[in-house]
GROMACS .gro file of C-alpha atoms in nm:
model
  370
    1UNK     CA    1   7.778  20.864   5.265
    2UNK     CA    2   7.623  20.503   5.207
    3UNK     CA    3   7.936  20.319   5.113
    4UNK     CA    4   7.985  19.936   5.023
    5UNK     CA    5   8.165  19.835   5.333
    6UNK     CA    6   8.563  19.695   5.333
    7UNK     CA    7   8.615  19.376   5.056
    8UNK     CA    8   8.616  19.553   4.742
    9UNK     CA    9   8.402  19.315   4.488
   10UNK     CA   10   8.292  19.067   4.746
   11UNK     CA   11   8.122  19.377   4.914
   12UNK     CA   12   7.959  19.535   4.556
   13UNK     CA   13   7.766  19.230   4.578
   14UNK     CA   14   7.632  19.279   4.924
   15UNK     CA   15   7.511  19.626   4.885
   16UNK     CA   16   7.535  19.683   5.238
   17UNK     CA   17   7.648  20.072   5.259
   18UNK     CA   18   7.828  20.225   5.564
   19UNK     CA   19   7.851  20.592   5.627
   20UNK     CA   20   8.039  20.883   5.763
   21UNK     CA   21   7.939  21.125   6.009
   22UNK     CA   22   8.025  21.484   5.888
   23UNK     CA   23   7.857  21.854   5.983
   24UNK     CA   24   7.524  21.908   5.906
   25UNK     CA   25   7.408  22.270   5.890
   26UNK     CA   26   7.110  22.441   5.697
   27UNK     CA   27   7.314  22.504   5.327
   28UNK     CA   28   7.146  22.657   5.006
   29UNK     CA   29   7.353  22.530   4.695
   30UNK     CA   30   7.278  22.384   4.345
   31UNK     CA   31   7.233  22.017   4.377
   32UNK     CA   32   7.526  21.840   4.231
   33UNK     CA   33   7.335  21.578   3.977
   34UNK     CA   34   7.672  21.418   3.880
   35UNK     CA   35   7.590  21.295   3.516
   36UNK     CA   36   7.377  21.470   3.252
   37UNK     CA   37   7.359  21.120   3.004
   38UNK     CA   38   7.062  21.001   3.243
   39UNK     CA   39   6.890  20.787   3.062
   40UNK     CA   40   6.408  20.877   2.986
   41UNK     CA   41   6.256  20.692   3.228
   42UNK     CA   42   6.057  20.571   2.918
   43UNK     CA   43   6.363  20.366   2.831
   44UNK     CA   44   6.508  20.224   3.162
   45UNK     CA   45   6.495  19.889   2.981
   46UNK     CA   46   6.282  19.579   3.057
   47UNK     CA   47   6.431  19.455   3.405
   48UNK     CA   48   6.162  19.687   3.589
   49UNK     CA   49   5.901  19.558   3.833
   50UNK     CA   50   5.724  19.712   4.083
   51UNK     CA   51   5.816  19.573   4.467
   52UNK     CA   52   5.596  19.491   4.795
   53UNK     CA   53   5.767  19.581   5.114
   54UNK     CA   54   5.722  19.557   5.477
   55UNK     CA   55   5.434  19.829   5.448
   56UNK     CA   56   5.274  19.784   5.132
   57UNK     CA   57   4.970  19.636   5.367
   58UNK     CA   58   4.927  19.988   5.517
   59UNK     CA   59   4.941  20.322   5.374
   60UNK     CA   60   4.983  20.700   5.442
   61UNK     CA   61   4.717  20.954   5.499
   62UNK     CA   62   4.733  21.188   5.164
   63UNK     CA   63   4.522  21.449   5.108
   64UNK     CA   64   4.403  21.534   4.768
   65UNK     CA   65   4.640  21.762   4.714
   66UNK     CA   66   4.909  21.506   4.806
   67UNK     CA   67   4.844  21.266   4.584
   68UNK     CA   68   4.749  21.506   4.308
   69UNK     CA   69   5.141  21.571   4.356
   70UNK     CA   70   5.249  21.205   4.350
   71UNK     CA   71   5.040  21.159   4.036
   72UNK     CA   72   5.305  21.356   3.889
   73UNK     CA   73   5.615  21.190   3.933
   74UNK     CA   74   5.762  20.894   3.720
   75UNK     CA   75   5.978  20.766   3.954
   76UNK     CA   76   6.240  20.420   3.903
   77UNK     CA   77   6.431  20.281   4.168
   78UNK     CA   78   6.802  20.154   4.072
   79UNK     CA   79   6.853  19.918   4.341
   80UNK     CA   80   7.030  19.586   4.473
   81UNK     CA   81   6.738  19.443   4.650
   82UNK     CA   82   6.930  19.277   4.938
   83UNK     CA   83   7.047  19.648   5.025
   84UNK     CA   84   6.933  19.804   5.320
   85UNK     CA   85   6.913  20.118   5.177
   86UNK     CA   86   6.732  20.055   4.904
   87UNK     CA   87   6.475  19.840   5.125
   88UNK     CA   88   6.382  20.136   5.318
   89UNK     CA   89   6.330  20.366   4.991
   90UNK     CA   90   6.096  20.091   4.883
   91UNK     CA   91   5.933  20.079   5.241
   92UNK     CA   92   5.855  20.469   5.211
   93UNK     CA   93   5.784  20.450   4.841
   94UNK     CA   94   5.486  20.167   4.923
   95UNK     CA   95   5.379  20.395   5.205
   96UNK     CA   96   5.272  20.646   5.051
   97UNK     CA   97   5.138  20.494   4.753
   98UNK     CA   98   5.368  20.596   4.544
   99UNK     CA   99   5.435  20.369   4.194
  100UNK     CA  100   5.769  20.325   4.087
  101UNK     CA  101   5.969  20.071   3.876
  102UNK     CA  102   6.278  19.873   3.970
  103UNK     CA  103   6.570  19.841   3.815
  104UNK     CA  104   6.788  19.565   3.988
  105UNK     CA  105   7.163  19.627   3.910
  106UNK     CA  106   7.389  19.375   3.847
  107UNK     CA  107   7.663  19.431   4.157
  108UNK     CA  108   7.954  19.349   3.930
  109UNK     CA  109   7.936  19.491   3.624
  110UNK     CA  110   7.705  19.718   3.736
  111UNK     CA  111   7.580  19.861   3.402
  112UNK     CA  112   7.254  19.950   3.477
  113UNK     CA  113   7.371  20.299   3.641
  114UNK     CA  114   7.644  20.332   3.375
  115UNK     CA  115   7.481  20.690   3.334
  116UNK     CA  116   7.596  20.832   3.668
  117UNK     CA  117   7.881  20.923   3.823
  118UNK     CA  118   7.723  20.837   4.142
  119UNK     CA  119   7.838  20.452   4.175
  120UNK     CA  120   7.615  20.342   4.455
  121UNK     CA  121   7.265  20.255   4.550
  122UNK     CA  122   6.995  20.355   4.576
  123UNK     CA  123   6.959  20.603   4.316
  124UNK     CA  124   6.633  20.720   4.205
  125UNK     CA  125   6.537  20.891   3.903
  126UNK     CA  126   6.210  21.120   3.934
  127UNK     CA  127   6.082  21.288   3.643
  128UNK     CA  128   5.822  21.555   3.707
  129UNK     CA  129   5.694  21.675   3.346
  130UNK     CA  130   5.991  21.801   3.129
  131UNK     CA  131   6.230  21.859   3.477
  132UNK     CA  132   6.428  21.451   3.542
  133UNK     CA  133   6.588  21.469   3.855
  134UNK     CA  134   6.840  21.227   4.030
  135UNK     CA  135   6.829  21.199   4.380
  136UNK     CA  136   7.129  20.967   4.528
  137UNK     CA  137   7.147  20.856   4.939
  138UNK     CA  138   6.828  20.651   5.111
  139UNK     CA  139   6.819  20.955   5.329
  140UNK     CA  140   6.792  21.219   5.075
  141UNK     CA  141   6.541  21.054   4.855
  142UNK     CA  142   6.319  20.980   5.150
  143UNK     CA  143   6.356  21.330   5.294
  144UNK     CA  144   6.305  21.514   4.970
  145UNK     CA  145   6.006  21.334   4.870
  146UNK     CA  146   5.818  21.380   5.132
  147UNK     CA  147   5.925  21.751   5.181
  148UNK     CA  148   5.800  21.783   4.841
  149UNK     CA  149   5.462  21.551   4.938
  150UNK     CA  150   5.392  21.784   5.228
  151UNK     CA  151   5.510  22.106   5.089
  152UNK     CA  152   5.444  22.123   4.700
  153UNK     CA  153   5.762  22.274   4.582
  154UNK     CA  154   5.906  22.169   4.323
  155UNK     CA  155   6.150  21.852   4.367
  156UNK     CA  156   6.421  22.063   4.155
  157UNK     CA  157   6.422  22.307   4.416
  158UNK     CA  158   6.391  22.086   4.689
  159UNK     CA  159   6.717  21.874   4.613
  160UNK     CA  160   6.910  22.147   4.628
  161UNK     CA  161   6.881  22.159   5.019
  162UNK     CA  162   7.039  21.832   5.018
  163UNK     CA  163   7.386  21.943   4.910
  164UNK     CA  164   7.681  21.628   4.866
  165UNK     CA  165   7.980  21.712   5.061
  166UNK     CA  166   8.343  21.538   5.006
  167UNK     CA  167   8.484  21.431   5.295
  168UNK     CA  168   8.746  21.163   5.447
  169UNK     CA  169   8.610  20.868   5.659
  170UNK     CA  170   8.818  20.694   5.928
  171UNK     CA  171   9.025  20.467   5.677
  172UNK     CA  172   9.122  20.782   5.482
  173UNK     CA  173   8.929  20.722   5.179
  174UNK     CA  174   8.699  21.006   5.028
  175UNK     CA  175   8.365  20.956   5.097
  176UNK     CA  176   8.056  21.155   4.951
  177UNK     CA  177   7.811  21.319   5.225
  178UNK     CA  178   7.478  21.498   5.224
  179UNK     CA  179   7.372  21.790   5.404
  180UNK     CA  180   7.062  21.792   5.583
  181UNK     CA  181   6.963  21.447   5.516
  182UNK     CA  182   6.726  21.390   5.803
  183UNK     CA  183   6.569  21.694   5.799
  184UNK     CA  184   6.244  21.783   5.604
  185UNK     CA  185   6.236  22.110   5.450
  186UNK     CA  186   5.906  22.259   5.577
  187UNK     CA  187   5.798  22.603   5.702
  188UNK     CA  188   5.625  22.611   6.011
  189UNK     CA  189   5.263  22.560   5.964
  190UNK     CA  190   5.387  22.247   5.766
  191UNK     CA  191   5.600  22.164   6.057
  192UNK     CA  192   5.363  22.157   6.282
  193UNK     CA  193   5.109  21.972   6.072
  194UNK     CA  194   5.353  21.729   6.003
  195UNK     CA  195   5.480  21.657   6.339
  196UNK     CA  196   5.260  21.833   6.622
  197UNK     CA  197   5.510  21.942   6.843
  198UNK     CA  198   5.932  21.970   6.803
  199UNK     CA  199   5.970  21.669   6.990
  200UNK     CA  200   5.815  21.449   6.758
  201UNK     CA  201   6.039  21.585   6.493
  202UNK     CA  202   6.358  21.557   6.693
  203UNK     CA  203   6.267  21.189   6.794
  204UNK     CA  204   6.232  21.079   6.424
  205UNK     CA  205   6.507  21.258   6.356
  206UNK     CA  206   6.706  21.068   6.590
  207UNK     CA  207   6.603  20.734   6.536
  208UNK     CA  208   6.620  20.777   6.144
  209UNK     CA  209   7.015  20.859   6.184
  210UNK     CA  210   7.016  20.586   6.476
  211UNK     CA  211   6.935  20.307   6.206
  212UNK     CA  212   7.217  20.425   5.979
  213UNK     CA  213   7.500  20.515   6.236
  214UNK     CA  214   7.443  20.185   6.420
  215UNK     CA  215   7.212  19.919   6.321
  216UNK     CA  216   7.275  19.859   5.980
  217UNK     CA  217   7.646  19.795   6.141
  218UNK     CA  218   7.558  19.513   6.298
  219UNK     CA  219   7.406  19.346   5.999
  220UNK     CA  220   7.702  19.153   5.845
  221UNK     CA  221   7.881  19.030   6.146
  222UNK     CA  222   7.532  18.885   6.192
  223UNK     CA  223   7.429  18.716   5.902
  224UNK     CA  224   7.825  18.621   5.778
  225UNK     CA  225   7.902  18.485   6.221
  226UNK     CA  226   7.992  18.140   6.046
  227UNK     CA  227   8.058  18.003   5.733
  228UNK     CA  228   7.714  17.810   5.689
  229UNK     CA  229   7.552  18.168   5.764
  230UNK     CA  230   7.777  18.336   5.520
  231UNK     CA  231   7.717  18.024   5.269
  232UNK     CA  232   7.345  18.080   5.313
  233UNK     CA  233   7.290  18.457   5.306
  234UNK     CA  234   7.490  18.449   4.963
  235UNK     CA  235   7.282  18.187   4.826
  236UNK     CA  236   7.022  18.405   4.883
  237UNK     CA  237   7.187  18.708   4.730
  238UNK     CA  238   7.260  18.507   4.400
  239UNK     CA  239   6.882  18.403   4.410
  240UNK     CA  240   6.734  18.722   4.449
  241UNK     CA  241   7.025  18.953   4.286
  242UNK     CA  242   7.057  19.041   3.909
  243UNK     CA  243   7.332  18.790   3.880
  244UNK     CA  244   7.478  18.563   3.586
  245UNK     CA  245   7.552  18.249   3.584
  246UNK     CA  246   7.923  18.207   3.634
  247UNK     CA  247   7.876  18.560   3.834
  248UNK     CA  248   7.606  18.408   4.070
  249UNK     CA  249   7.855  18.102   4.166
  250UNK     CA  250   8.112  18.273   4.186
  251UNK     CA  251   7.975  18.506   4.409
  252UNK     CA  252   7.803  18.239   4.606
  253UNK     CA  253   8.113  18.066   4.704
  254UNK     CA  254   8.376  18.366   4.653
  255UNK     CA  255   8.161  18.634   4.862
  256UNK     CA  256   8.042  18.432   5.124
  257UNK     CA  257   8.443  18.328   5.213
  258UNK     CA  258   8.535  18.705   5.167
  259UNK     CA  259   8.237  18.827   5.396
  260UNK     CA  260   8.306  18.574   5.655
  261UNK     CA  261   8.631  18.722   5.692
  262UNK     CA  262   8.550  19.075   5.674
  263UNK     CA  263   8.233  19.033   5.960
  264UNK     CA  264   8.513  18.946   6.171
  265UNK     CA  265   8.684  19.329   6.086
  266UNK     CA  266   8.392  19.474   6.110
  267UNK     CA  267   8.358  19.342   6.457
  268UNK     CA  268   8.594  19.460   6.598
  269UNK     CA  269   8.588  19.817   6.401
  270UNK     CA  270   8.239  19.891   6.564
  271UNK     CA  271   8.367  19.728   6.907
  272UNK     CA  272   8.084  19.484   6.914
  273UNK     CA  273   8.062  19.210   7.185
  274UNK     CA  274   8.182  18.830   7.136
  275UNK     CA  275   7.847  18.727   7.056
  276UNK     CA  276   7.754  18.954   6.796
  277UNK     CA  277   7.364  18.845   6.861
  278UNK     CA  278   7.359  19.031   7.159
  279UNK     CA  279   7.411  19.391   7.002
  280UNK     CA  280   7.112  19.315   6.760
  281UNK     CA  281   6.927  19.161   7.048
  282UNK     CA  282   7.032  19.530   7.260
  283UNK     CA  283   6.935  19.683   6.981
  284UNK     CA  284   6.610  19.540   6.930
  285UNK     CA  285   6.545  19.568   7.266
  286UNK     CA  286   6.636  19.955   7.248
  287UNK     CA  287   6.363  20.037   6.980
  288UNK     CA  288   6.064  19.861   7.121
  289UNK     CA  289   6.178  20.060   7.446
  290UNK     CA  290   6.169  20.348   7.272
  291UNK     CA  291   5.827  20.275   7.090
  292UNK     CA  292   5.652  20.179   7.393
  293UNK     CA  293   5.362  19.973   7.463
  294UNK     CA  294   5.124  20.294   7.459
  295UNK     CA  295   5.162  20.352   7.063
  296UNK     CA  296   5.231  20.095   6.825
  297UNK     CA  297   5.473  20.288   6.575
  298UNK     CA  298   5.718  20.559   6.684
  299UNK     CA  299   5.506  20.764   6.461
  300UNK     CA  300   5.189  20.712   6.648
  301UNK     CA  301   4.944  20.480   6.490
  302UNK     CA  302   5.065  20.511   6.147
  303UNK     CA  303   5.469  20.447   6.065
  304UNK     CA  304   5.676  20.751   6.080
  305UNK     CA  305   5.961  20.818   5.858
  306UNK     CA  306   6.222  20.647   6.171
  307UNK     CA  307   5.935  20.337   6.143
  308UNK     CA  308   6.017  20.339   5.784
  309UNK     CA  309   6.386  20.357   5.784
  310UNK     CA  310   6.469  20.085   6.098
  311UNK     CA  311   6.231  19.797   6.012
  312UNK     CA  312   6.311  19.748   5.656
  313UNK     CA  313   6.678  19.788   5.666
  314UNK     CA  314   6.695  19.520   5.860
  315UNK     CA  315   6.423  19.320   5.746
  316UNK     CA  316   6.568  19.226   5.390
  317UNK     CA  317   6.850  19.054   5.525
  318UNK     CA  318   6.918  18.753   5.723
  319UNK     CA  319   6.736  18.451   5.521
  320UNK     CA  320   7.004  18.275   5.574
  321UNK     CA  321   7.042  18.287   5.986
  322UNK     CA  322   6.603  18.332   6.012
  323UNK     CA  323   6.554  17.979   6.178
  324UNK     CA  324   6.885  18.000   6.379
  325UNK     CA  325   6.786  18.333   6.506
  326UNK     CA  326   6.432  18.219   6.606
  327UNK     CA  327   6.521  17.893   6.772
  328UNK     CA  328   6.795  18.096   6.984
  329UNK     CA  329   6.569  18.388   7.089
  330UNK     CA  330   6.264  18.151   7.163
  331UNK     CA  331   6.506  17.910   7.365
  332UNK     CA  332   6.602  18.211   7.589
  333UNK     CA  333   6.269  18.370   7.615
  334UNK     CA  334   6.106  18.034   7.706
  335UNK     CA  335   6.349  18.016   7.967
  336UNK     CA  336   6.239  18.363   8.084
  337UNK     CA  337   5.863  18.324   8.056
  338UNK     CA  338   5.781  17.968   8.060
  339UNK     CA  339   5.585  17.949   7.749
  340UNK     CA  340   5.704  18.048   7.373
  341UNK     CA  341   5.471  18.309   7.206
  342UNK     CA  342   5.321  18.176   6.854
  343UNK     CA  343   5.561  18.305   6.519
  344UNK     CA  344   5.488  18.654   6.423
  345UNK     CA  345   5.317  18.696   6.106
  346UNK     CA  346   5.579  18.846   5.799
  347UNK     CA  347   5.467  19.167   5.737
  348UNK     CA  348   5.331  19.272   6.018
  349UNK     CA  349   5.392  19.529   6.309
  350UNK     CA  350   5.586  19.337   6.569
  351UNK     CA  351   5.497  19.557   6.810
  352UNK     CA  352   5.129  19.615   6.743
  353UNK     CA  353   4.988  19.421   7.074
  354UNK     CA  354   5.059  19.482   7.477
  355UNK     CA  355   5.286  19.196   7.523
  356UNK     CA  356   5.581  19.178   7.792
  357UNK     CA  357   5.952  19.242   7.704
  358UNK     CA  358   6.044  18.909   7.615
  359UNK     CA  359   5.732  18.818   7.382
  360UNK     CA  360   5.818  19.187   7.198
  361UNK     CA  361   6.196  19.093   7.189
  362UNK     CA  362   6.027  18.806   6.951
  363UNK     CA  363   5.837  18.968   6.764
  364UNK     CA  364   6.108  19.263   6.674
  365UNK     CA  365   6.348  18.941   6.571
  366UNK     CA  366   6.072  18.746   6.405
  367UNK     CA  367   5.993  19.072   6.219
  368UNK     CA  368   6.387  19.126   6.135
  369UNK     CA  369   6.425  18.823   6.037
  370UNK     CA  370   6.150  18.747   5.818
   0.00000   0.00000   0.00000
């Protein structure tokens, strides 16, 4: 389940969510929507405003039918934007056109989703004529909207192949889970026009869960390594979160001690190295591997759904450590290649040019970073 990770309120205001692994197998059950109070998306209330992500400069193929169907939805985003999670619903949302509004919840008091049971984000409310739906978990949303882009069924019965599970993490607390969450609900013909081939399908798979079992771990012992970083990372939080004012000092000074403490927990609980920036440099280094220099998305030449889950969740953090980062990675790399590649460009593909391992390690961390 996308949990806030280990310091209680210090950690609400991060919105960084850590999950379980528990069994996934093909289930048919009603869709537990845990409140009926949710509010008409007519009347979410005046803090809405629609977002640009990473991939609001390219966009999906839809066919007419396609975007007949995402005519149809209302949809609003409930969201802290410095979540990873909720950066990669945006990410897909943008993709494919979709318009939504954002609600930005206050991580405290968190009134804004006072109307579900569900206490984390994202959450996303869809209404499709007279049937409103609420669709909780990054990975659900994503996979049930574009089941329901590609298929045409309707998103009541599609959320009901996403099933939440209890279960009990490693620290003994009760967690909530989804069934299924990577996997698109599609017959065969639809299979095969989405993907091509199984392989395709089992490689997005695999990097979609990849991003969420291990990279979004390595986020806060990154961006909270020292005190400065911590200092700075929560100044950004306050600036960008729905914060007030006594809140947003408070949580400036307050969270960023707390987290600093915590990244070193969460260290060691995901046995990273000394030098935390060499797992997100491995990792970085692992994905534009995988990618390779004869594509440039995992998806081909358009982002697939593993494009759209890796870059973004990593991408809204790190304001704070950017320059740091940068000056580190070009040090090294100018060391390996005698020359320092120009900045990346925000928003764009890091990846998108032949380039040799150390210029791509750049771009990847420019692109993180940024």
């Amino acid at each position: 389940a996308e949990q806030e990770v280990p310091g209680a309120g210090a950690t609400r205001l991060l919105g960084a969510a850590y999950r379980q692994d528990a069994p996934r197998r093909p289930v048919a059950a009603t869709a537990l929507l845990e409140s009926t109070d949710r509010p008409s998306l007519a009347t979410v209330g005046p803090n809405t405003q629609k977002k640009e992500t990473l991939f609001s400069n390219l966009r999906a193929d839809l066919s007419a039918a396609q975007l007949s169907l995402s005519s149809r939805l209302q949809l609003t985003l409930y969201q802290y934007k410095t979540c990873p999670f909720c950066s990669k619903v945006r990410a897909f949302l943008d993709f494919h056109a979709l318009p939504y509004q954002v609600v930005e919840v206050n991580p405290v008091r968190r009134a804004e989703i006072k109307f579900s049971s569900y206490r984390k984000v994202p959450i996303l409310l869809a209404q499709e004529g007279d049937s409103l739906q609420q669709l909780n978990d990054s990975s659900v949303i994503i996979s049930a909207l574009k089941t329901y882009l590609v298929s045409g069924q309707p998103l009541e019965d599609i959320i009901t192949y996403y099933p939440p599970m209890k279960a009990v993490n490693d620290q003994g607390k009760e967690v909530t889970e989804f069934c299924n969450k990577y996997w698109l609900m599609l017959d065969e013909k639809e299979a095969q026009w989405m993907y091509g081939g199984k392989e395709a399908r089992t490689e997005e798979m695999k990097w979609r869960q990849w991003a969420d079992d291990w990279l979004v771990h390595l986020i806060s012992p990154n961006v909270y390594r020292t005190p400065t970083e911590a200092l700075a990372s929560f100044d950004y939080i306050v600036k960008e979160g729905n914060f007030g004012t006594v809140e947003g000092a408070m949580a400036k000074y307050m969270g960023a001690a707390a987290m600093y403490l915590i990244s070193k927990r969460l260290k060691s609980r995901h046995h990273l190295q000394d030098d935390v920036r060499e797992d997100l440099y491995e990792a970085a280094n692992k994905w534009v591997a995988a990618v390779g220099k004869d594509r440039p998305f995992m998806g081909g030449q358009k982002p697939n759904l593993a494009d759209l889950n890796t870059l973004p969740a990593v991408s809204c953090w790190a304001p704070g450590v950017h320059g740091q980062v940068l000056q580190e990675v070009r040090k090294e790399e100018s060391r390996e290649n005698g020359e320092i590649p120009p900045p990346w460009e925000s928003g764009r593909a890091p990846w998108g040019e032949q380039a040799t391992a150390g210029a791509l390690r750049i771009r990847i961390l420019v692109y993180f970073f940024s």
